[in-house]
Amino acid sequence: MSLTARLRSCVVICLASICVAMYAEWNDLSRIERKTENLSDRTIPLLDRIADLGDLQHGLEVTLARIRLVDEPDGLKALGQRLDTLAQLFRDNFSDQTDTVTNGPSPADADVFQKVVKGRQDLVAQYDRLEALISQAASKILALEKSIIVAQIEFGNQQRDTGSSSQSYSWAIDTAKTLGEISGSVASLAILTKDFSIDTGEKHSAESQRLVAQINTLASRLARLKNIDARHEIAGVLVDYRKIMLGPDGVVEGLSQLQISEAQQDRLYKEAEAVLNRIGTWSRSNTQRAAMEFRQSAAETTRIVERIRFVDVAFNMCMLLISLALLWFMIEVRMISRIHRLTRHIQRMSRGELDDPINTSGSDEISEIAKAVEKSRLTAAALKRSNEELERFAYVAAHDLRAPLRAISNLIE
């Protein structure tokens, strides 16, 4: 194989090695790029979702806190509209059902918040209704007091019209005593009505028992009142008062229903807080998962980069050593040193030193040049020998011709 072909083969091998190394490096870099894109596709939407859920959780917490404090229907209606928007956002975020968190939020959990605001609206309506009933009961107490005053006036008029018999005197004492007791019972009812709270529990039960006992007492005392026309008016007002306080839709029944509604509302608040806790748990879990995936991807990327760096350093070192070896062997040994030797032979030939033969081994271009130079050396050596023989022949011929010419010259003289 010629020297040029060998050099070309070496260059092709080096280029092929470089291409293989570049392909391996490009493959590793493409793998890093794919992993980065995959990680970005999975984690960036997750992080955006976590950020949105932070705002959602905060909005739900603030809205629930406001619902506890608002007692106006318009304010509750505005909060309900706000909760509808947040609930729809909640459903949109948890509609895929691909979460890995145990007992994670679900779209159905959004209904809890709407139930909370609806329950609060019902409670406010019940509060308003009970306050209206208690106000009606207070007005009935005033009507009772007015009716008692009318009864007392009627009793006084009857006293002036009747005589002073023992029977009328006994009736007057009993009637005055009964009117006094009725007035006291009405005053007690007024106090109970004024102090009747919308609280629930044992206090409500005790107040209800005292109210029933006081109404029964007033009814029994009113039954002892005779010959007083205002008694029917007092009885009618008392019946209305009893219906307001103790009827099927009265205050006591409303308070019982309010107690049940408040217990249900407390359960709804607890369910809403549990949902908020699940949102926080979901956010923390997925944040930790995203961080773990980032750490794993970063560690794998670091390993791939270290491998690329190692391959680059090893390949560069190998290519450097191979290049140096090729340069030394192909250029220094196979070319430059032979050219130097050939140059020295040519210089010696130019000085006429034609005795040293030239090494013509090999089949490359320099060997061909060496063969041509060796052929020139041999030709020059042959010409040198021919010239020397011609010089010797001329000297001998000149010597041989000199004696006859000298004899001729002597004869001529």
CSV table of N, CA, C and O in Angstrom, one decimal, residues 113-204:
chain,number,residue,atom,x,y,z
A,113,PHE,N,-68.6,22.6,50.3
A,113,PHE,CA,-68.6,24.1,50.5
A,113,PHE,C,-69.9,24.8,50.2
A,113,PHE,O,-70.3,25.7,50.8
A,114,GLN,N,-70.5,24.3,49.1
A,114,GLN,CA,-71.8,24.8,48.8
A,114,GLN,C,-72.9,24.5,49.8
A,114,GLN,O,-73.8,25.2,50.1
A,115,LYS,N,-72.8,23.3,50.4
A,115,LYS,CA,-73.7,22.9,51.4
A,115,LYS,C,-73.5,23.8,52.7
A,115,LYS,O,-74.5,24.1,53.4
A,116,VAL,N,-72.2,24.1,52.9
A,116,VAL,CA,-72.0,25.0,54.1
A,116,VAL,C,-72.7,26.3,53.9
A,116,VAL,O,-73.3,26.8,54.9
A,117,VAL,N,-72.5,27.0,52.8
A,117,VAL,CA,-73.2,28.3,52.6
A,117,VAL,C,-74.7,28.2,52.6
A,117,VAL,O,-75.4,29.0,53.1
A,118,LYS,N,-75.2,27.1,52.0
A,118,LYS,CA,-76.7,26.9,52.0
A,118,LYS,C,-77.1,26.6,53.5
A,118,LYS,O,-78.2,27.2,53.9
A,119,GLY,N,-76.4,25.8,54.2
A,119,GLY,CA,-76.8,25.6,55.6
A,119,GLY,C,-76.7,26.9,56.4
A,119,GLY,O,-77.6,27.1,57.3
A,120,ARG,N,-75.7,27.7,56.1
A,120,ARG,CA,-75.6,29.0,56.8
A,120,ARG,C,-76.8,29.9,56.5
A,120,ARG,O,-77.4,30.6,57.4
A,121,GLN,N,-77.2,29.9,55.2
A,121,GLN,CA,-78.4,30.7,54.8
A,121,GLN,C,-79.6,30.2,55.5
A,121,GLN,O,-80.4,31.0,56.0
A,122,ASP,N,-79.8,28.9,55.7
A,122,ASP,CA,-80.9,28.3,56.4
A,122,ASP,C,-80.9,28.7,57.9
A,122,ASP,O,-81.9,29.1,58.4
A,123,LEU,N,-79.7,28.7,58.4
A,123,LEU,CA,-79.6,29.1,59.8
A,123,LEU,C,-79.9,30.5,60.0
A,123,LEU,O,-80.6,30.9,61.0
A,124,VAL,N,-79.4,31.4,59.1
A,124,VAL,CA,-79.8,32.8,59.3
A,124,VAL,C,-81.3,33.0,59.1
A,124,VAL,O,-81.9,33.8,59.9
A,125,ALA,N,-81.9,32.3,58.2
A,125,ALA,CA,-83.4,32.4,58.0
A,125,ALA,C,-84.1,31.9,59.3
A,125,ALA,O,-85.1,32.5,59.7
A,126,GLN,N,-83.6,30.8,59.9
A,126,GLN,CA,-84.2,30.3,61.1
A,126,GLN,C,-84.0,31.3,62.3
A,126,GLN,O,-84.9,31.6,63.1
A,127,TYR,N,-82.8,31.9,62.4
A,127,TYR,CA,-82.6,33.0,63.4
A,127,TYR,C,-83.6,34.1,63.2
A,127,TYR,O,-84.2,34.6,64.2
A,128,ASP,N,-83.7,34.6,61.9
A,128,ASP,CA,-84.6,35.7,61.7
A,128,ASP,C,-86.0,35.4,62.0
A,128,ASP,O,-86.8,36.2,62.6
A,129,ARG,N,-86.4,34.1,61.7
A,129,ARG,CA,-87.8,33.7,62.0
A,129,ARG,C,-88.0,33.6,63.5
A,129,ARG,O,-89.1,34.1,64.0
A,130,LEU,N,-87.0,33.1,64.2
A,130,LEU,CA,-87.2,33.0,65.7
A,130,LEU,C,-87.2,34.3,66.3
A,130,LEU,O,-88.0,34.6,67.3
A,131,GLU,N,-86.4,35.2,65.8
A,131,GLU,CA,-86.4,36.6,66.4
A,131,GLU,C,-87.7,37.3,66.1
A,131,GLU,O,-88.3,38.0,67.0
A,132,ALA,N,-88.3,37.0,64.9
A,132,ALA,CA,-89.6,37.6,64.6
A,132,ALA,C,-90.7,37.0,65.6
A,132,ALA,O,-91.6,37.7,66.1
A,133,LEU,N,-90.6,35.6,65.8
A,133,LEU,CA,-91.6,35.0,66.7
A,133,LEU,C,-91.4,35.5,68.1
A,133,LEU,O,-92.5,35.8,68.8
A,134,ILE,N,-90.2,35.7,68.6
A,134,ILE,CA,-90.0,36.2,69.9
A,134,ILE,C,-90.5,37.6,70.0
A,134,ILE,O,-91.1,38.0,71.1
A,135,SER,N,-90.3,38.4,69.0
A,135,SER,CA,-90.9,39.8,69.0
A,135,SER,C,-92.4,39.7,69.0
A,135,SER,O,-93.1,40.5,69.7
A,136,GLN,N,-93.0,38.8,68.3
A,136,GLN,CA,-94.5,38.6,68.3
A,136,GLN,C,-94.9,38.2,69.7
A,136,GLN,O,-96.0,38.7,70.3
A,137,ALA,N,-94.1,37.3,70.3
A,137,ALA,CA,-94.5,36.9,71.7
A,137,ALA,C,-94.4,38.1,72.7
A,137,ALA,O,-95.2,38.2,73.6
A,138,ALA,N,-93.4,38.9,72.5
A,138,ALA,CA,-93.3,40.1,73.3
A,138,ALA,C,-94.5,41.0,73.1
A,138,ALA,O,-95.0,41.6,74.1
A,139,SER,N,-95.0,41.2,71.9
A,139,SER,CA,-96.2,42.0,71.7
A,139,SER,C,-97.4,41.4,72.3
A,139,SER,O,-98.3,42.1,72.8
A,140,LYS,N,-97.5,40.0,72.3
A,140,LYS,CA,-98.6,39.4,73.0
A,140,LYS,C,-98.5,39.6,74.5
A,140,LYS,O,-99.5,39.7,75.2
A,141,ILE,N,-97.3,39.7,75.0
A,141,ILE,CA,-97.2,40.0,76.5
A,141,ILE,C,-97.7,41.3,76.8
A,141,ILE,O,-98.4,41.6,77.8
A,142,LEU,N,-97.4,42.3,75.9
A,142,LEU,CA,-98.0,43.6,76.1
A,142,LEU,C,-99.5,43.6,76.0
A,142,LEU,O,-100.2,44.3,76.7
A,143,ALA,N,-100.0,42.8,75.0
A,143,ALA,CA,-101.5,42.7,74.9
A,143,ALA,C,-102.1,42.1,76.2
A,143,ALA,O,-103.1,42.5,76.6
A,144,LEU,N,-101.3,41.1,76.7
A,144,LEU,CA,-101.8,40.5,78.0
A,144,LEU,C,-101.8,41.6,79.1
A,144,LEU,O,-102.8,41.6,79.9
A,145,GLU,N,-100.8,42.3,79.2
A,145,GLU,CA,-100.7,43.4,80.2
A,145,GLU,C,-101.9,44.4,80.0
A,145,GLU,O,-102.5,44.8,81.0
A,146,LYS,N,-102.2,44.8,78.8
A,146,LYS,CA,-103.3,45.7,78.5
A,146,LYS,C,-104.6,45.1,78.9
A,146,LYS,O,-105.5,45.7,79.5
A,147,SER,N,-104.7,43.8,78.5
A,147,SER,CA,-106.0,43.1,78.9
A,147,SER,C,-106.2,43.0,80.4
A,147,SER,O,-107.3,43.1,80.9
A,148,ILE,N,-105.1,42.8,81.1
A,148,ILE,CA,-105.2,42.7,82.6
A,148,ILE,C,-105.6,44.1,83.1
A,148,ILE,O,-106.4,44.2,84.1
A,149,ILE,N,-105.0,45.1,82.5
A,149,ILE,CA,-105.4,46.5,83.0
A,149,ILE,C,-106.9,46.7,82.7
A,149,ILE,O,-107.7,47.2,83.6
A,150,VAL,N,-107.4,46.2,81.6
A,150,VAL,CA,-108.8,46.3,81.3
A,150,VAL,C,-109.6,45.5,82.3
A,150,VAL,O,-110.7,46.0,82.7
A,151,ALA,N,-109.1,44.3,82.6
A,151,ALA,CA,-109.8,43.5,83.6
A,151,ALA,C,-109.9,44.2,84.9
A,151,ALA,O,-110.9,44.1,85.7
A,152,GLN,N,-108.8,44.8,85.3
A,152,GLN,CA,-108.8,45.5,86.6
A,152,GLN,C,-109.7,46.7,86.6
A,152,GLN,O,-110.4,47.0,87.6
A,153,ILE,N,-109.8,47.4,85.5
A,153,ILE,CA,-110.7,48.5,85.4
A,153,ILE,C,-112.2,48.0,85.5
A,153,ILE,O,-113.0,48.6,86.2
A,154,GLU,N,-112.4,46.9,84.7
A,154,GLU,CA,-113.8,46.3,84.8
A,154,GLU,C,-114.1,45.8,86.2
A,154,GLU,O,-115.2,46.0,86.7
A,155,PHE,N,-113.1,45.2,86.9
A,155,PHE,CA,-113.3,44.8,88.3
A,155,PHE,C,-113.6,46.0,89.2
A,155,PHE,O,-114.5,45.9,90.1
A,156,GLY,N,-113.0,47.1,89.0
A,156,GLY,CA,-113.2,48.3,89.8
A,156,GLY,C,-114.6,48.8,89.5
A,156,GLY,O,-115.3,49.2,90.5
A,157,ASN,N,-115.0,48.8,88.3
A,157,ASN,CA,-116.4,49.3,88.0
A,157,ASN,C,-117.4,48.4,88.6
A,157,ASN,O,-118.5,48.9,89.1
A,158,GLN,N,-117.2,47.1,88.6
A,158,GLN,CA,-118.1,46.2,89.2
A,158,GLN,C,-118.2,46.4,90.7
A,158,GLN,O,-119.3,46.2,91.3
A,159,GLN,N,-117.1,46.7,91.3
A,159,GLN,CA,-117.1,47.0,92.7
A,159,GLN,C,-117.9,48.2,93.1
A,159,GLN,O,-118.6,48.2,94.2
A,160,ARG,N,-117.9,49.2,92.3
A,160,ARG,CA,-118.7,50.4,92.6
A,160,ARG,C,-120.2,50.1,92.4
A,160,ARG,O,-121.0,50.7,93.1
A,161,ASP,N,-120.5,49.2,91.4
A,161,ASP,CA,-121.9,49.0,91.1
A,161,ASP,C,-122.6,48.0,92.1
A,161,ASP,O,-123.8,48.0,92.3
A,162,THR,N,-121.8,47.0,92.7
A,162,THR,CA,-122.4,46.0,93.6
A,162,THR,C,-122.4,46.5,95.0
A,162,THR,O,-121.7,47.5,95.4
A,163,GLY,N,-123.1,45.9,95.8
A,163,GLY,CA,-123.2,46.3,97.2
A,163,GLY,C,-122.1,45.7,98.0
A,163,GLY,O,-121.1,45.1,97.5
A,164,SER,N,-122.3,45.9,99.3
A,164,SER,CA,-121.3,45.4,100.3
A,164,SER,C,-121.7,44.2,101.0
A,164,SER,O,-121.5,44.0,102.2
A,165,SER,N,-122.4,43.2,100.3
A,165,SER,CA,-122.8,42.0,101.0
A,165,SER,C,-121.5,41.1,101.2
A,165,SER,O,-120.5,41.3,100.5
A,166,SER,N,-121.7,40.1,102.1
A,166,SER,CA,-120.6,39.2,102.4
A,166,SER,C,-120.2,38.4,101.1
A,166,SER,O,-119.0,38.1,100.9
A,167,GLN,N,-121.2,38.1,100.3
A,167,GLN,CA,-120.8,37.3,99.1
A,167,GLN,C,-120.0,38.1,98.1
A,167,GLN,O,-119.0,37.6,97.6
A,168,SER,N,-120.5,39.3,97.9
A,168,SER,CA,-119.7,40.2,97.0
A,168,SER,C,-118.3,40.5,97.5
A,168,SER,O,-117.4,40.7,96.8
A,169,TYR,N,-118.3,40.6,98.8
A,169,TYR,CA,-117.0,40.9,99.4
A,169,TYR,C,-116.0,39.8,99.3
A,169,TYR,O,-114.8,40.0,98.9
A,170,SER,N,-116.5,38.5,99.4
A,170,SER,CA,-115.6,37.4,99.2
A,170,SER,C,-115.2,37.2,97.8
A,170,SER,O,-114.0,36.9,97.4
A,171,TRP,N,-116.2,37.5,96.9
A,171,TRP,CA,-115.8,37.4,95.4
A,171,TRP,C,-114.8,38.5,95.0
A,171,TRP,O,-113.9,38.2,94.3
A,172,ALA,N,-114.9,39.6,95.6
A,172,ALA,CA,-114.0,40.7,95.3
A,172,ALA,C,-112.6,40.4,95.8
A,172,ALA,O,-111.6,40.6,95.0
A,173,ILE,N,-112.5,39.8,97.0
A,173,ILE,CA,-111.2,39.4,97.5
A,173,ILE,C,-110.5,38.3,96.6
A,173,ILE,O,-109.4,38.4,96.2
A,174,ASP,N,-111.3,37.3,96.2
A,174,ASP,CA,-110.8,36.3,95.3
A,174,ASP,C,-110.4,36.8,94.0
A,174,ASP,O,-109.4,36.5,93.4
A,175,THR,N,-111.3,37.7,93.4
A,175,THR,CA,-111.0,38.2,92.1
A,175,THR,C,-109.7,39.1,92.1
A,175,THR,O,-108.9,39.0,91.2
A,176,ALA,N,-109.6,39.9,93.1
A,176,ALA,CA,-108.4,40.8,93.2
A,176,ALA,C,-107.2,40.0,93.4
A,176,ALA,O,-106.1,40.3,92.8
A,177,LYS,N,-107.3,38.9,94.2
A,177,LYS,CA,-106.1,38.1,94.4
A,177,LYS,C,-105.8,37.4,93.1
A,177,LYS,O,-104.6,37.3,92.7
A,178,THR,N,-106.8,36.9,92.4
A,178,THR,CA,-106.5,36.2,91.1
A,178,THR,C,-105.9,37.1,90.1
A,178,THR,O,-105.0,36.8,89.4
A,179,LEU,N,-106.5,38.4,90.0
A,179,LEU,CA,-105.9,39.4,89.1
A,179,LEU,C,-104.5,39.7,89.5
A,179,LEU,O,-103.6,39.8,88.6
A,180,GLY,N,-104.2,39.7,90.7
A,180,GLY,CA,-102.8,40.0,91.1
A,180,GLY,C,-101.9,38.8,90.7
A,180,GLY,O,-100.8,39.0,90.2
A,181,GLU,N,-102.4,37.6,91.0
A,181,GLU,CA,-101.6,36.4,90.6
A,181,GLU,C,-101.4,36.4,89.0
A,181,GLU,O,-100.3,36.0,88.6
A,182,ILE,N,-102.5,36.7,88.3
A,182,ILE,CA,-102.4,36.7,86.8
A,182,ILE,C,-101.4,37.8,86.4
A,182,ILE,O,-100.6,37.5,85.5
A,183,SER,N,-101.4,38.9,87.0
A,183,SER,CA,-100.5,40.0,86.7
A,183,SER,C,-99.1,39.5,87.0
A,183,SER,O,-98.1,39.8,86.2
A,184,GLY,N,-98.9,38.8,88.1
A,184,GLY,CA,-97.5,38.3,88.4
A,184,GLY,C,-97.1,37.3,87.4
A,184,GLY,O,-95.9,37.2,87.0
A,185,SER,N,-98.0,36.4,87.0
A,185,SER,CA,-97.6,35.4,86.0
A,185,SER,C,-97.3,36.0,84.7
A,185,SER,O,-96.3,35.6,84.0
A,186,VAL,N,-98.0,37.1,84.3
A,186,VAL,CA,-97.7,37.8,83.0
A,186,VAL,C,-96.4,38.5,83.1
A,186,VAL,O,-95.6,38.4,82.2
A,187,ALA,N,-96.1,39.0,84.3
A,187,ALA,CA,-94.8,39.6,84.5
A,187,ALA,C,-93.7,38.6,84.4
A,187,ALA,O,-92.6,38.8,83.8
A,188,SER,N,-93.9,37.4,85.0
A,188,SER,CA,-92.9,36.3,84.8
A,188,SER,C,-92.7,35.9,83.4
A,188,SER,O,-91.6,35.6,82.9
A,189,LEU,N,-93.9,35.8,82.7
A,189,LEU,CA,-93.8,35.5,81.2
A,189,LEU,C,-93.0,36.5,80.5
A,189,LEU,O,-92.3,36.2,79.5
A,190,ALA,N,-93.3,37.8,80.8
A,190,ALA,CA,-92.5,38.9,80.2
A,190,ALA,C,-91.0,38.7,80.4
A,190,ALA,O,-90.2,38.9,79.5
A,191,ILE,N,-90.7,38.4,81.7
A,191,ILE,CA,-89.2,38.2,81.9
A,191,ILE,C,-88.7,37.0,81.2
A,191,ILE,O,-87.6,37.1,80.6
A,192,LEU,N,-89.4,35.9,81.2
A,192,LEU,CA,-89.0,34.7,80.4
A,192,LEU,C,-88.9,35.0,78.9
A,192,LEU,O,-87.9,34.6,78.3
A,193,THR,N,-89.9,35.7,78.4
A,193,THR,CA,-89.8,36.0,77.0
A,193,THR,C,-88.6,36.9,76.7
A,193,THR,O,-88.0,36.8,75.6
A,194,LYS,N,-88.4,37.9,77.5
A,194,LYS,CA,-87.3,38.8,77.3
A,194,LYS,C,-86.0,38.1,77.4
A,194,LYS,O,-85.0,38.4,76.6
A,195,ASP,N,-85.8,37.2,78.4
A,195,ASP,CA,-84.6,36.5,78.6
A,195,ASP,C,-84.5,35.2,77.7
A,195,ASP,O,-83.5,34.5,77.8
A,196,PHE,N,-85.5,34.9,77.0
A,196,PHE,CA,-85.5,33.6,76.2
A,196,PHE,C,-84.5,33.8,75.1
A,196,PHE,O,-84.7,34.6,74.2
A,197,SER,N,-83.4,33.0,75.2
A,197,SER,CA,-82.3,33.1,74.2
A,197,SER,C,-82.5,32.1,73.1
A,197,SER,O,-83.2,31.1,73.2
A,198,ILE,N,-81.7,32.3,72.0
A,198,ILE,CA,-81.7,31.4,70.9
A,198,ILE,C,-80.6,30.4,71.0
A,198,ILE,O,-80.2,29.7,70.1
A,199,ASP,N,-80.0,30.3,72.3
A,199,ASP,CA,-79.0,29.3,72.5
A,199,ASP,C,-79.6,27.9,72.5
A,199,ASP,O,-80.8,27.8,72.7
A,200,THR,N,-78.7,27.0,72.3
A,200,THR,CA,-79.2,25.6,72.3
A,200,THR,C,-78.5,24.8,73.5
A,200,THR,O,-77.6,25.3,74.1
A,201,GLY,N,-79.1,23.7,73.7
A,201,GLY,CA,-78.5,22.8,74.8
A,201,GLY,C,-79.4,22.8,76.0
A,201,GLY,O,-80.6,23.0,76.0
A,202,GLU,N,-78.8,22.5,77.2
A,202,GLU,CA,-79.5,22.4,78.4
A,202,GLU,C,-80.2,23.6,78.8
A,202,GLU,O,-81.3,23.6,79.4
A,203,LYS,N,-79.6,24.8,78.6
A,203,LYS,CA,-80.2,26.1,79.0
A,203,LYS,C,-81.5,26.3,78.2
A,203,LYS,O,-82.5,26.7,78.8
A,204,HIS,N,-81.6,26.0,77.0
A,204,HIS,CA,-82.8,26.1,76.2
A,204,HIS,C,-83.9,25.1,76.8
A,204,HIS,O,-85.1,25.5,76.9
